[in-house]
């Protein structure tokens, strides 16, 4: 959500599911600490990812909240370790972007700004932030069904409940 | 936006740009009057569409507001005519969905509910709603650039202004 309350929608890369036992079903996303995402998540943690698979014609709507793991977090429980391993699994090119000039600022005139010294491939820089999308509800739509199938999965205190609904 | 303020994110089909002279740059979307989209747009018209083109590796983020054209609107200026022509361009299968049982309700047990009498192919039923996404800002990201290119286009009283920014 933007500061003025307008929704913000963007494409992100799915970096796999969290390995943490206390974060089941959580999707990993990465971002730069200087990006707009950070302020937008700080104001309102609620988010929904929409994922459409063209080959199977399935849509997943994943509703939940975003948790952030910044360089302030070093404990294993807090995700500090998973932040490091996620960093180490990035390509050189993806790592380099975290040393680029301030995202969203007027374009840097010196193109050398985009070929900085490569960051340490083992230890994430301050700008590197790990995000979790902690999913609480899934709305699954299968366009291949005839008629289409749609099931809403909702997490409550006892686990997941599911409800087949009209598409 | 949901009634509780959480964002709502979904895949929609792009039905082309509006032909209306007063709606330049507006994308057409269709929906069922009984769907959650309608209540969500009524509460807060602001929306952002995110469109990623895998072949060209471009992302377009289209920020604006949603306008609805329901069966209450018959005037040409209000979009009544474009609602009718958009309906007439739908496939039989797409038209039939507007006669299906209430979306989101517990799945109808009688599967015949999904094979109702086909609606009139010339005149849209009450359930058929035309939506416009009226775009005010475009955030264009081109991952093919080296480094990536990103330009923000913003509509103001004089027209569109553009600003090249860091990706």
PDB file of N, CA, C and O in Angstrom, chain B residues 89-125:
ATOM      1  N   UNK B  89     -18.939  -8.649 -28.453  1.00  0.00           N
ATOM      2  CA  UNK B  89     -17.680  -9.225 -28.913  1.00  0.00           C
ATOM      3  C   UNK B  89     -17.211 -10.425 -28.087  1.00  0.00           C
ATOM      4  O   UNK B  89     -16.186 -11.020 -28.389  1.00  0.00           O
ATOM      5  N   UNK B  90     -17.964 -10.760 -27.028  1.00  0.00           N
ATOM      6  CA  UNK B  90     -17.567 -11.914 -26.198  1.00  0.00           C
ATOM      7  C   UNK B  90     -17.930 -13.225 -26.892  1.00  0.00           C
ATOM      8  O   UNK B  90     -18.895 -13.289 -27.646  1.00  0.00           O
ATOM      9  N   UNK B  91     -17.178 -14.261 -26.571  1.00  0.00           N
ATOM     10  CA  UNK B  91     -17.513 -15.603 -27.054  1.00  0.00           C
ATOM     11  C   UNK B  91     -18.774 -16.098 -26.339  1.00  0.00           C
ATOM     12  O   UNK B  91     -19.153 -15.578 -25.287  1.00  0.00           O
ATOM     13  N   UNK B  92     -19.410 -17.127 -26.891  1.00  0.00           N
ATOM     14  CA  UNK B  92     -20.592 -17.702 -26.245  1.00  0.00           C
ATOM     15  C   UNK B  92     -20.260 -18.172 -24.834  1.00  0.00           C
ATOM     16  O   UNK B  92     -21.032 -17.962 -23.895  1.00  0.00           O
ATOM     17  N   UNK B  93     -19.092 -18.799 -24.701  1.00  0.00           N
ATOM     18  CA  UNK B  93     -18.705 -19.324 -23.390  1.00  0.00           C
ATOM     19  C   UNK B  93     -18.525 -18.222 -22.364  1.00  0.00           C
ATOM     20  O   UNK B  93     -18.928 -18.373 -21.207  1.00  0.00           O
ATOM     21  N   UNK B  94     -17.924 -17.126 -22.780  1.00  0.00           N
ATOM     22  CA  UNK B  94     -17.710 -16.006 -21.858  1.00  0.00           C
ATOM     23  C   UNK B  94     -19.050 -15.372 -21.483  1.00  0.00           C
ATOM     24  O   UNK B  94     -19.277 -14.999 -20.331  1.00  0.00           O
ATOM     25  N   UNK B  95     -19.952 -15.291 -22.443  1.00  0.00           N
ATOM     26  CA  UNK B  95     -21.277 -14.724 -22.141  1.00  0.00           C
ATOM     27  C   UNK B  95     -22.032 -15.603 -21.140  1.00  0.00           C
ATOM     28  O   UNK B  95     -22.706 -15.094 -20.240  1.00  0.00           O
ATOM     29  N   UNK B  96     -21.902 -16.916 -21.313  1.00  0.00           N
ATOM     30  CA  UNK B  96     -22.664 -17.843 -20.469  1.00  0.00           C
ATOM     31  C   UNK B  96     -22.327 -17.667 -18.982  1.00  0.00           C
ATOM     32  O   UNK B  96     -23.185 -17.835 -18.107  1.00  0.00           O
ATOM     33  N   UNK B  97     -21.066 -17.305 -18.692  1.00  0.00           N
ATOM     34  CA  UNK B  97     -20.645 -17.184 -17.291  1.00  0.00           C
ATOM     35  C   UNK B  97     -21.449 -16.128 -16.526  1.00  0.00           C
ATOM     36  O   UNK B  97     -21.531 -16.178 -15.301  1.00  0.00           O
ATOM     37  N   UNK B  98     -22.020 -15.185 -17.253  1.00  0.00           N
ATOM     38  CA  UNK B  98     -22.802 -14.143 -16.584  1.00  0.00           C
ATOM     39  C   UNK B  98     -24.184 -14.629 -16.161  1.00  0.00           C
ATOM     40  O   UNK B  98     -24.924 -13.898 -15.512  1.00  0.00           O
ATOM     41  N   UNK B  99     -24.498 -15.875 -16.545  1.00  0.00           N
ATOM     42  CA  UNK B  99     -25.752 -16.485 -16.094  1.00  0.00           C
ATOM     43  C   UNK B  99     -25.488 -17.597 -15.083  1.00  0.00           C
ATOM     44  O   UNK B  99     -26.398 -18.321 -14.689  1.00  0.00           O
ATOM     45  N   UNK B 100     -24.230 -17.759 -14.691  1.00  0.00           N
ATOM     46  CA  UNK B 100     -23.877 -18.764 -13.689  1.00  0.00           C
ATOM     47  C   UNK B 100     -24.369 -18.342 -12.300  1.00  0.00           C
ATOM     48  O   UNK B 100     -24.692 -17.165 -12.089  1.00  0.00           O
ATOM     49  N   UNK B 101     -24.369 -19.304 -11.349  1.00  0.00           N
ATOM     50  CA  UNK B 101     -24.806 -18.946  -9.985  1.00  0.00           C
ATOM     51  C   UNK B 101     -23.850 -17.934  -9.332  1.00  0.00           C
ATOM     52  O   UNK B 101     -22.721 -17.757  -9.783  1.00  0.00           O
ATOM     53  N   UNK B 102     -24.318 -17.315  -8.277  1.00  0.00           N
ATOM     54  CA  UNK B 102     -23.609 -16.265  -7.532  1.00  0.00           C
ATOM     55  C   UNK B 102     -22.127 -16.598  -7.305  1.00  0.00           C
ATOM     56  O   UNK B 102     -21.793 -17.553  -6.595  1.00  0.00           O
ATOM     57  N   UNK B 103     -21.207 -15.816  -7.893  1.00  0.00           N
ATOM     58  CA  UNK B 103     -19.771 -16.086  -7.690  1.00  0.00           C
ATOM     59  C   UNK B 103     -19.395 -15.999  -6.208  1.00  0.00           C
ATOM     60  O   UNK B 103     -19.879 -15.119  -5.498  1.00  0.00           O
ATOM     61  N   UNK B 104     -18.552 -16.907  -5.755  1.00  0.00           N
ATOM     62  CA  UNK B 104     -18.060 -16.873  -4.375  1.00  0.00           C
ATOM     63  C   UNK B 104     -18.962 -17.589  -3.381  1.00  0.00           C
ATOM     64  O   UNK B 104     -18.537 -17.861  -2.263  1.00  0.00           O
ATOM     65  N   UNK B 105     -20.196 -17.897  -3.776  1.00  0.00           N
ATOM     66  CA  UNK B 105     -21.073 -18.661  -2.886  1.00  0.00           C
ATOM     67  C   UNK B 105     -20.639 -20.130  -2.878  1.00  0.00           C
ATOM     68  O   UNK B 105     -19.926 -20.578  -3.784  1.00  0.00           O
ATOM     69  N   UNK B 106     -21.111 -20.857  -1.864  1.00  0.00           N
ATOM     70  CA  UNK B 106     -20.827 -22.286  -1.798  1.00  0.00           C
ATOM     71  C   UNK B 106     -21.188 -22.929  -3.144  1.00  0.00           C
ATOM     72  O   UNK B 106     -22.233 -22.622  -3.724  1.00  0.00           O
ATOM     73  N   UNK B 107     -20.323 -23.781  -3.610  1.00  0.00           N
ATOM     74  CA  UNK B 107     -20.462 -24.374  -4.936  1.00  0.00           C
ATOM     75  C   UNK B 107     -21.856 -24.988  -5.132  1.00  0.00           C
ATOM     76  O   UNK B 107     -22.313 -25.794  -4.313  1.00  0.00           O
ATOM     77  N   UNK B 108     -22.486 -24.621  -6.230  1.00  0.00           N
ATOM     78  CA  UNK B 108     -23.811 -25.151  -6.550  1.00  0.00           C
ATOM     79  C   UNK B 108     -23.715 -26.667  -6.712  1.00  0.00           C
ATOM     80  O   UNK B 108     -22.818 -27.169  -7.404  1.00  0.00           O
ATOM     81  N   UNK B 109     -24.620 -27.382  -6.054  1.00  0.00           N
ATOM     82  CA  UNK B 109     -24.540 -28.849  -6.128  1.00  0.00           C
ATOM     83  C   UNK B 109     -25.060 -29.359  -7.464  1.00  0.00           C
ATOM     84  O   UNK B 109     -24.612 -30.383  -7.960  1.00  0.00           O
ATOM     85  N   UNK B 110     -26.006 -28.639  -8.009  1.00  0.00           N
ATOM     86  CA  UNK B 110     -26.567 -29.052  -9.297  1.00  0.00           C
ATOM     87  C   UNK B 110     -25.698 -28.485 -10.419  1.00  0.00           C
ATOM     88  O   UNK B 110     -25.689 -27.287 -10.682  1.00  0.00           O
ATOM     89  N   UNK B 111     -24.950 -29.365 -11.075  1.00  0.00           N
ATOM     90  CA  UNK B 111     -24.030 -28.901 -12.116  1.00  0.00           C
ATOM     91  C   UNK B 111     -24.778 -28.276 -13.299  1.00  0.00           C
ATOM     92  O   UNK B 111     -24.188 -27.567 -14.113  1.00  0.00           O
ATOM     93  N   UNK B 112     -26.077 -28.537 -13.396  1.00  0.00           N
ATOM     94  CA  UNK B 112     -26.859 -27.909 -14.465  1.00  0.00           C
ATOM     95  C   UNK B 112     -26.919 -26.392 -14.300  1.00  0.00           C
ATOM     96  O   UNK B 112     -27.217 -25.674 -15.253  1.00  0.00           O
ATOM     97  N   UNK B 113     -26.618 -25.938 -13.075  1.00  0.00           N
ATOM     98  CA  UNK B 113     -26.600 -24.494 -12.836  1.00  0.00           C
ATOM     99  C   UNK B 113     -25.568 -23.806 -13.727  1.00  0.00           C
ATOM    100  O   UNK B 113     -25.668 -22.602 -13.963  1.00  0.00           O
ATOM    101  N   UNK B 114     -24.593 -24.578 -14.188  1.00  0.00           N
ATOM    102  CA  UNK B 114     -23.536 -23.985 -15.019  1.00  0.00           C
ATOM    103  C   UNK B 114     -23.804 -24.139 -16.526  1.00  0.00           C
ATOM    104  O   UNK B 114     -22.968 -23.793 -17.351  1.00  0.00           O
ATOM    105  N   UNK B 115     -24.950 -24.707 -16.850  1.00  0.00           N
ATOM    106  CA  UNK B 115     -25.349 -24.770 -18.264  1.00  0.00           C
ATOM    107  C   UNK B 115     -26.748 -24.167 -18.413  1.00  0.00           C
ATOM    108  O   UNK B 115     -27.694 -24.849 -18.819  1.00  0.00           O
ATOM    109  N   UNK B 116     -26.881 -22.887 -18.049  1.00  0.00           N
ATOM    110  CA  UNK B 116     -28.188 -22.229 -18.113  1.00  0.00           C
ATOM    111  C   UNK B 116     -28.554 -21.892 -19.554  1.00  0.00           C
ATOM    112  O   UNK B 116     -27.777 -22.127 -20.482  1.00  0.00           O
ATOM    113  N   UNK B 117     -29.728 -21.338 -19.721  1.00  0.00           N
ATOM    114  CA  UNK B 117     -30.113 -20.785 -21.027  1.00  0.00           C
ATOM    115  C   UNK B 117     -29.078 -19.723 -21.421  1.00  0.00           C
ATOM    116  O   UNK B 117     -28.766 -18.842 -20.611  1.00  0.00           O
ATOM    117  N   UNK B 118     -28.569 -19.763 -22.636  1.00  0.00           N
ATOM    118  CA  UNK B 118     -27.608 -18.725 -23.035  1.00  0.00           C
ATOM    119  C   UNK B 118     -28.261 -17.346 -23.021  1.00  0.00           C
ATOM    120  O   UNK B 118     -29.415 -17.198 -23.432  1.00  0.00           O
ATOM    121  N   UNK B 119     -27.553 -16.340 -22.521  1.00  0.00           N
ATOM    122  CA  UNK B 119     -28.116 -14.989 -22.539  1.00  0.00           C
ATOM    123  C   UNK B 119     -28.198 -14.446 -23.961  1.00  0.00           C
ATOM    124  O   UNK B 119     -27.561 -14.979 -24.877  1.00  0.00           O
ATOM    125  N   UNK B 120     -28.967 -13.411 -24.124  1.00  0.00           N
ATOM    126  CA  UNK B 120     -29.117 -12.750 -25.430  1.00  0.00           C
ATOM    127  C   UNK B 120     -27.742 -12.254 -25.911  1.00  0.00           C
ATOM    128  O   UNK B 120     -27.105 -11.442 -25.242  1.00  0.00           O
ATOM    129  N   UNK B 121     -27.277 -12.746 -27.066  1.00  0.00           N
ATOM    130  CA  UNK B 121     -25.923 -12.362 -27.508  1.00  0.00           C
ATOM    131  C   UNK B 121     -25.821 -10.906 -27.947  1.00  0.00           C
ATOM    132  O   UNK B 121     -24.715 -10.390 -28.111  1.00  0.00           O
ATOM    133  N   UNK B 122     -26.961 -10.246 -28.138  1.00  0.00           N
ATOM    134  CA  UNK B 122     -26.937  -8.853 -28.596  1.00  0.00           C
ATOM    135  C   UNK B 122     -27.058  -7.847 -27.459  1.00  0.00           C
ATOM    136  O   UNK B 122     -26.538  -6.734 -27.547  1.00  0.00           O
ATOM    137  N   UNK B 123     -27.786  -8.246 -26.402  1.00  0.00           N
ATOM    138  CA  UNK B 123     -28.061  -7.295 -25.311  1.00  0.00           C
ATOM    139  C   UNK B 123     -27.515  -7.844 -23.998  1.00  0.00           C
ATOM    140  O   UNK B 123     -27.887  -8.936 -23.573  1.00  0.00           O
ATOM    141  N   UNK B 124     -26.597  -7.130 -23.343  1.00  0.00           N
ATOM    142  CA  UNK B 124     -25.981  -7.647 -22.119  1.00  0.00           C
ATOM    143  C   UNK B 124     -26.986  -7.798 -20.987  1.00  0.00           C
ATOM    144  O   UNK B 124     -27.888  -6.979 -20.838  1.00  0.00           O
ATOM    145  N   UNK B 125     -26.822  -8.859 -20.176  1.00  0.00           N
ATOM    146  CA  UNK B 125     -27.676  -9.027 -18.999  1.00  0.00           C
ATOM    147  C   UNK B 125     -27.284  -8.024 -17.909  1.00  0.00           C
ATOM    148  O   UNK B 125     -26.228  -7.386 -17.988  1.00  0.00           O
TER     149      UNK B 125
END
